[in-house]
Short mmCIF file of C-alpha atoms in Angstrom, two decimals:
data_model
loop_
_atom_site.label_atom_id
_atom_site.label_comp_id
_atom_site.label_asym_id
_atom_site.label_seq_id
_atom_site.Cartn_x
_atom_site.Cartn_y
_atom_site.Cartn_z
CA MET A 1 -83.14 37.79 80.36
CA LYS A 2 -80.42 35.63 82.03
CA LYS A 3 -82.09 32.49 79.87
CA ARG A 4 -81.52 34.51 76.63
CA VAL A 5 -77.72 34.98 77.97
CA GLU A 6 -77.12 31.04 78.55
CA TYR A 7 -78.73 29.96 75.45
CA LYS A 8 -76.88 32.64 73.60
CA SER A 9 -73.69 31.09 75.14
CA TRP A 10 -74.93 27.41 74.83
CA ILE A 11 -74.87 28.53 71.06
CA LYS A 12 -71.81 29.86 70.69
CA ASN A 13 -69.99 26.91 72.33
CA TYR A 14 -72.33 24.67 70.21
CA LEU A 15 -70.95 26.54 67.15
CA LEU A 16 -67.53 26.49 68.49
CA SER A 17 -67.65 23.23 69.18
CA ILE A 18 -68.31 21.86 65.94
CA LEU A 19 -65.99 24.44 64.19
CA PHE A 20 -62.94 23.20 65.81
CA THR A 21 -63.85 19.52 65.43
CA PHE A 22 -64.25 20.20 61.37
CA VAL A 23 -60.84 22.51 60.93
CA PHE A 24 -59.03 19.48 63.36
CA SER A 25 -60.28 16.24 61.33
CA VAL A 26 -59.35 17.82 57.95
CA SER A 27 -55.97 19.42 58.26
CA ALA A 28 -55.02 15.77 60.20
CA ALA A 29 -56.66 13.77 57.10
CA GLY A 30 -56.17 15.89 53.96
CA TRP A 31 -59.57 17.58 52.27
CA ASN A 32 -60.16 14.60 50.32
CA GLY A 33 -60.93 12.93 53.73
CA TYR A 34 -57.85 10.45 53.58
CA ILE A 35 -54.65 11.11 54.07
CA LEU A 36 -52.15 10.85 50.46
CA PRO A 37 -49.91 7.62 50.22
CA SER A 38 -46.24 8.89 49.50
CA PHE A 39 -42.95 7.23 48.63
CA LYS A 40 -40.17 6.44 50.52
CA GLU A 41 -36.76 6.71 49.23
CA THR A 42 -35.42 3.61 47.03
CA ARG A 43 -32.94 3.27 44.18
CA THR A 44 -34.11 4.37 41.27
CA ASN A 45 -31.30 2.07 38.77
CA ILE A 46 -31.07 -1.71 39.68
CA THR A 47 -27.87 -3.54 37.73
CA VAL A 48 -28.24 -7.74 37.84
CA TYR A 49 -25.86 -10.20 35.91
CA VAL A 50 -27.83 -12.01 33.65
CA GLY A 51 -29.02 -15.44 35.07
CA LYS A 52 -29.58 -13.53 38.81
CA THR A 53 -32.34 -12.46 40.77
CA ALA A 54 -33.51 -8.57 40.73
CA VAL A 55 -35.29 -6.66 43.21
CA LEU A 56 -36.88 -3.68 42.20
CA PRO A 57 -37.88 -1.09 44.93
CA CYS A 58 -40.71 -0.07 45.98
CA SER A 59 -41.82 0.82 49.86
CA ILE A 60 -45.11 3.50 50.12
CA VAL A 61 -46.06 4.93 53.40
CA ASN A 62 -49.98 5.82 54.60
CA LEU A 63 -51.06 3.26 51.50
CA GLY A 64 -54.34 2.43 53.07
CA THR A 65 -56.80 0.27 50.87
CA LYS A 66 -55.16 1.63 47.87
CA LYS A 67 -53.08 -1.06 45.94
CA VAL A 68 -49.93 -0.88 44.36
CA ILE A 69 -49.37 -2.13 40.61
CA TRP A 70 -46.19 -3.15 39.15
CA LYS A 71 -45.85 -2.04 35.21
CA ARG A 72 -43.26 -1.91 32.50
CA VAL A 73 -43.57 1.11 30.93
CA ASP A 74 -44.06 -0.06 26.90
CA GLN A 75 -46.43 -2.35 27.80
CA LYS A 76 -49.92 -1.48 28.74
CA HIS A 77 -51.12 -4.49 30.82
CA ALA A 78 -50.02 -4.61 34.74
CA LEU A 79 -47.22 -7.75 35.60
CA THR A 80 -48.95 -7.65 39.34
CA ILE A 81 -51.67 -5.75 41.57
CA GLY A 82 -51.05 -5.91 45.08
CA GLU A 83 -49.45 -9.41 45.41
CA PHE A 84 -51.04 -11.19 42.49
CA VAL A 85 -48.90 -12.06 39.44
CA PHE A 86 -50.62 -11.47 36.08
CA THR A 87 -48.45 -12.05 34.23
CA THR A 88 -47.59 -15.89 32.94
CA ASP A 89 -43.79 -15.53 33.20
CA GLU A 90 -43.55 -16.93 36.42
CA ARG A 91 -39.91 -15.19 36.99
CA HIS A 92 -42.47 -12.83 38.60
CA SER A 93 -43.10 -12.08 42.61
CA VAL A 94 -43.73 -8.99 44.97
CA ASP A 95 -42.03 -9.21 47.99
CA HIS A 96 -44.19 -7.95 50.37
CA THR A 97 -43.08 -10.63 53.39
CA ASP A 98 -42.95 -8.33 56.15
CA LYS A 99 -46.48 -6.54 55.03
CA GLY A 100 -45.27 -3.04 55.79
CA TYR A 101 -44.08 -0.84 54.11
CA LYS A 102 -42.29 -2.91 50.69
CA TRP A 103 -43.78 -4.11 47.43
CA ASN A 104 -40.49 -4.92 45.77
CA LEU A 105 -41.11 -6.37 41.97
CA VAL A 106 -38.91 -9.58 42.10
CA ILE A 107 -37.58 -10.97 39.25
CA LYS A 108 -35.76 -14.58 39.23
CA ASP A 109 -32.90 -15.92 36.45
CA VAL A 110 -33.06 -12.42 34.51
CA THR A 111 -32.08 -11.96 30.97
CA LYS A 112 -31.41 -9.54 28.62
CA ALA A 113 -35.15 -9.07 27.93
CA HIS A 114 -36.27 -8.07 31.72
CA ALA A 115 -33.72 -4.84 30.88
CA GLY A 116 -35.81 -1.63 30.85
CA LEU A 117 -38.22 0.65 32.66
CA TYR A 118 -40.97 -0.22 35.08
CA ASP A 119 -43.22 1.98 37.16
CA CYS A 120 -44.71 1.25 41.11
CA GLN A 121 -48.18 2.43 40.50
CA ILE A 122 -50.45 3.32 43.25
CA SER A 123 -53.85 3.13 42.13
CA THR A 124 -55.12 6.77 43.49
CA LYS A 125 -56.92 9.57 41.60
CA GLU A 126 -53.18 11.29 41.84
CA ASP A 127 -50.78 9.82 39.45
CA LEU A 128 -48.49 8.51 41.76
CA VAL A 129 -45.68 6.64 40.35
CA ARG A 130 -42.33 5.80 41.36
CA ARG A 131 -40.04 4.60 38.52
CA ILE A 132 -37.30 2.43 38.36
CA ARG A 133 -34.86 1.24 35.37
CA LEU A 134 -32.99 -2.18 35.47
CA TYR A 135 -29.77 -2.80 33.54
CA VAL A 136 -29.62 -6.50 33.05
CA THR A 137 -25.56 -7.04 32.03
CA ASP A 138 -23.44 -10.38 30.83
CA PRO A 139 -21.37 -11.80 34.48
CA PRO A 140 -17.63 -12.05 33.74
CA PRO A 141 -15.95 -14.32 30.94
CA VAL A 142 -15.29 -18.27 32.33
CA GLU A 143 -13.48 -20.92 31.14
CA GLU A 144 -12.88 -24.17 32.05
CA THR A 145 -9.82 -26.51 33.02
CA LYS A 146 -8.99 -29.50 32.32
CA GLU A 147 -10.00 -30.62 35.93
CA LYS A 148 -13.57 -29.67 34.44
CA LYS A 149 -13.78 -26.73 36.99
CA THR A 150 -15.01 -23.52 36.59
CA ILE A 151 -13.18 -20.31 36.37
CA PHE A 152 -12.86 -16.87 36.11
CA ARG A 153 -10.20 -15.03 33.20
CA PRO A 154 -8.53 -11.73 33.95
CA ALA A 155 -11.50 -8.97 33.28
CA ILE A 156 -12.52 -5.62 34.41
CA HIS A 157 -16.15 -4.67 33.68
CA ILE A 158 -18.20 -1.29 34.63
CA SER A 159 -21.91 -1.27 34.38
CA GLY A 160 -24.73 2.12 35.58
CA PRO A 161 -27.15 4.21 34.34
CA ASN A 162 -26.08 6.32 31.10
CA PHE A 163 -28.17 9.17 32.12
CA THR A 164 -29.46 10.74 35.82
CA GLU A 165 -31.80 13.51 36.25
CA LYS A 166 -29.84 16.14 38.39
CA GLY A 167 -29.84 16.17 41.94
CA GLU A 168 -30.84 12.13 41.74
CA PRO A 169 -27.53 9.77 43.05
CA ILE A 170 -24.76 8.27 40.64
CA ARG A 171 -24.33 4.70 41.39
CA ILE A 172 -21.71 3.02 39.33
CA THR A 173 -20.57 -0.55 39.76
CA CYS A 174 -17.07 -2.31 38.32
CA ASN A 175 -16.10 -6.09 39.23
CA ALA A 176 -12.18 -6.80 38.63
CA THR A 177 -11.22 -10.72 38.28
CA SER A 178 -8.32 -12.63 38.24
CA ASP A 179 -7.04 -16.20 37.38
CA SER A 180 -4.29 -15.84 40.46
CA LEU A 181 -5.33 -13.53 43.68
CA THR A 182 -8.31 -11.08 44.30
CA PRO A 183 -7.30 -7.55 42.85
CA GLU A 184 -6.52 -5.60 46.51
CA HIS A 185 -8.17 -2.53 45.59
CA MET A 186 -9.74 -0.48 43.36
CA ASP A 187 -8.76 3.34 41.97
CA TRP A 188 -11.81 5.35 40.65
CA PHE A 189 -11.09 8.49 38.55
CA HIS A 190 -13.44 11.02 36.64
CA ASN A 191 -13.02 13.11 33.87
CA GLY A 192 -8.96 12.18 34.34
CA LEU A 193 -9.21 13.48 38.59
CA LYS A 194 -8.38 10.62 40.86
CA LEU A 195 -11.80 10.54 43.36
CA GLN A 196 -11.63 10.22 46.90
CA GLN A 197 -13.89 8.68 48.92
CA ASN A 198 -15.58 11.69 50.62
CA ILE A 199 -19.07 11.39 53.02
CA ASP A 200 -19.39 15.23 53.95
CA ALA A 201 -19.22 15.51 50.38
CA GLY A 202 -21.50 12.95 49.22
CA ILE A 203 -18.72 10.92 47.70
CA LEU A 204 -18.96 6.96 48.65
CA ILE A 205 -17.05 4.04 47.48
CA THR A 206 -17.55 0.70 48.76
CA GLU A 207 -15.49 -2.65 48.04
CA TYR A 208 -15.82 -6.26 48.82
CA ARG A 209 -14.42 -9.33 47.71
CA HIS A 210 -15.74 -12.88 46.38
CA SER A 211 -12.79 -15.55 47.32
CA GLU A 212 -14.31 -18.21 45.58
CA THR A 213 -14.33 -16.24 41.87
CA LYS A 214 -11.67 -14.21 42.74
CA THR A 215 -13.25 -10.92 42.10
CA LEU A 216 -12.77 -7.14 44.08
CA TYR A 217 -16.48 -5.80 43.63
CA SER A 218 -16.09 -1.60 44.15
CA VAL A 219 -18.75 0.64 44.38
CA LEU A 220 -18.55 4.16 43.38
CA GLU A 221 -21.98 6.45 44.81
CA ILE A 222 -22.81 9.48 44.23
CA ALA A 223 -25.36 11.00 46.90
CA LYS A 224 -26.82 14.06 44.76
CA SER A 225 -25.24 14.29 41.59
CA THR A 226 -24.65 17.96 39.97
CA MET A 227 -24.47 19.10 36.01
CA LYS A 228 -20.16 18.95 37.26
CA ASP A 229 -20.94 15.41 37.46
CA THR A 230 -21.65 14.90 33.80
CA GLY A 231 -18.34 13.29 32.58
CA VAL A 232 -16.43 9.94 31.71
CA TYR A 233 -15.49 7.30 34.93
CA ILE A 234 -12.72 4.67 34.92
CA CYS A 235 -12.33 2.13 37.63
CA ARG A 236 -8.36 0.61 37.78
CA SER A 237 -7.42 -2.14 39.35
CA SER A 238 -4.30 -3.10 41.38
CA LYS A 239 -3.56 -5.02 38.62
CA LYS A 240 -3.54 -2.11 35.55
CA ASP A 241 -6.82 -3.54 34.41
CA VAL A 242 -9.27 -0.82 33.56
CA ASP A 243 -12.71 0.20 31.88
CA SER A 244 -14.58 3.69 31.63
CA HIS A 245 -18.05 4.36 31.79
CA HIS A 246 -20.08 7.49 30.24
CA VAL A 247 -22.36 9.57 32.52
CA VAL A 248 -24.73 12.72 32.10
CA VAL A 249 -26.61 14.55 34.01
CA LEU A 250 -29.35 15.73 33.08
CA ASN A 251 -31.04 19.16 33.65
CA ALA A 252 -34.66 18.08 35.11
CA ASP A 253 -35.61 22.38 33.89
CA SER A 254 -34.27 21.91 30.68
CA SER A 255 -36.65 22.19 27.57
CA HIS A 256 -38.28 18.85 25.44
CA ASP A 257 -36.44 20.13 22.54
CA LYS A 258 -32.85 20.26 24.06
CA ARG A 259 -32.92 16.69 25.98
CA GLY A 260 -34.01 15.36 22.80
CA PHE A 261 -34.29 11.69 23.32
CA GLN A 262 -37.03 12.20 26.05
CA ASP A 263 -41.12 12.65 24.92
CA LYS A 264 -42.47 15.17 27.45
CA LYS A 265 -44.94 12.77 29.13
CA THR A 266 -42.09 10.85 30.80
CA VAL A 267 -40.74 14.23 31.54
CA VAL A 268 -44.02 15.24 33.35
CA LYS A 269 -44.04 11.89 34.91
CA SER A 270 -40.50 11.90 35.88
CA SER A 271 -41.12 15.50 37.76
CA HIS A 272 -43.98 13.91 39.39
CA MET A 273 -42.24 10.98 40.92
CA GLU A 274 -39.36 12.26 42.50
CA ASN A 275 -41.64 14.95 44.04
CA PRO A 276 -44.46 13.02 45.27
CA GLY A 277 -45.48 15.41 47.68
CA ASN A 278 -47.07 17.81 44.58
CA SER A 279 -50.02 16.54 45.01
CA ALA A 280 -50.13 16.43 49.20
CA SER A 281 -48.70 20.76 48.82
CA SER A 282 -51.93 21.31 46.73
CA VAL A 283 -54.04 19.31 49.21
CA ASN A 284 -51.60 21.33 51.83
CA ARG A 285 -52.53 24.70 50.73
CA ARG A 286 -56.86 24.35 50.45
CA VAL A 287 -57.03 22.90 53.70
CA HIS A 288 -54.38 26.44 55.12
CA TYR A 289 -57.21 28.53 53.26
CA LEU A 290 -59.81 26.68 54.71
CA MET A 291 -58.76 26.79 58.69
CA SER A 292 -57.78 30.72 57.92
CA ASN A 293 -61.78 31.66 56.87
CA CYS A 294 -63.12 29.02 59.87
CA LEU A 295 -60.54 30.84 62.65
CA LEU A 296 -62.21 34.38 60.70
CA ILE A 297 -65.68 32.98 61.32
CA LEU A 298 -64.40 32.17 65.02
CA VAL A 299 -63.22 36.03 65.54
CA THR A 300 -66.28 37.40 64.43
CA ILE A 301 -68.53 35.27 66.73
CA LEU A 302 -66.68 35.98 69.62
CA ALA A 303 -66.53 39.75 68.73
CA HIS A 304 -70.33 39.69 68.64
CA ASN A 305 -71.07 38.36 71.46
CA ARG A 306 -68.89 40.29 73.44
#
């Protein structure tokens, strides 16, 4: 009788050890046996001058053995897979020098033909995509003096995205040049009201100067856009030069018919792109369901062997 009790106890302990090992391995690795890759937060709108180098950021956590694929939205073939470049345009390359999270697409000597939408994809059966928009603008106008030195004519130029999704950041750049002294500062206005830097409210204004070209660069950043951020943005230099830019904040929950300019496929992909954890949440629900059932089995075994 004693041996029978010891045998039943051994069987119970053995089953419990298998049960706990299975539960913890599944909860740590996920239902599919691996941790799903995810994107780190990076800028989704990049603006560069013609002839400069564009860096499209893409940082990925838990990539494992999967590959990173860069492609243009309006083209079927991939530009790069991993660190290999498949396009004939030799200006393209992949910045993965630190062998870490970074998988940036680099385009040297950009032209306006390079402007557009780019996808940073992960080679999984899940639709894991990070979409980046590249804007390419003309540099400030130049002229040559009699001494054949290049100088910049007085000018002001504002650039940035015209559309952004609600909750996404807004980043607008204003460049003001002078033929004498670099402008001292830049004022920003939204729908006629002057904007002030307010870090608590997510409004950041950054300025830096380039003495050689007598250019003042000012960047307005709104960390998390709302529908109230729609409107006309104006930058005004201390020399009273002004330029304006219109931004529309789109409601991600609005219907395809209301938005009009974006097809259904893009809307679905954008929603998934901005929430890379959607697939992971489905996995987590299944894991939690499995763990609940395993705990129920455990309680049944303990009750039966009292």
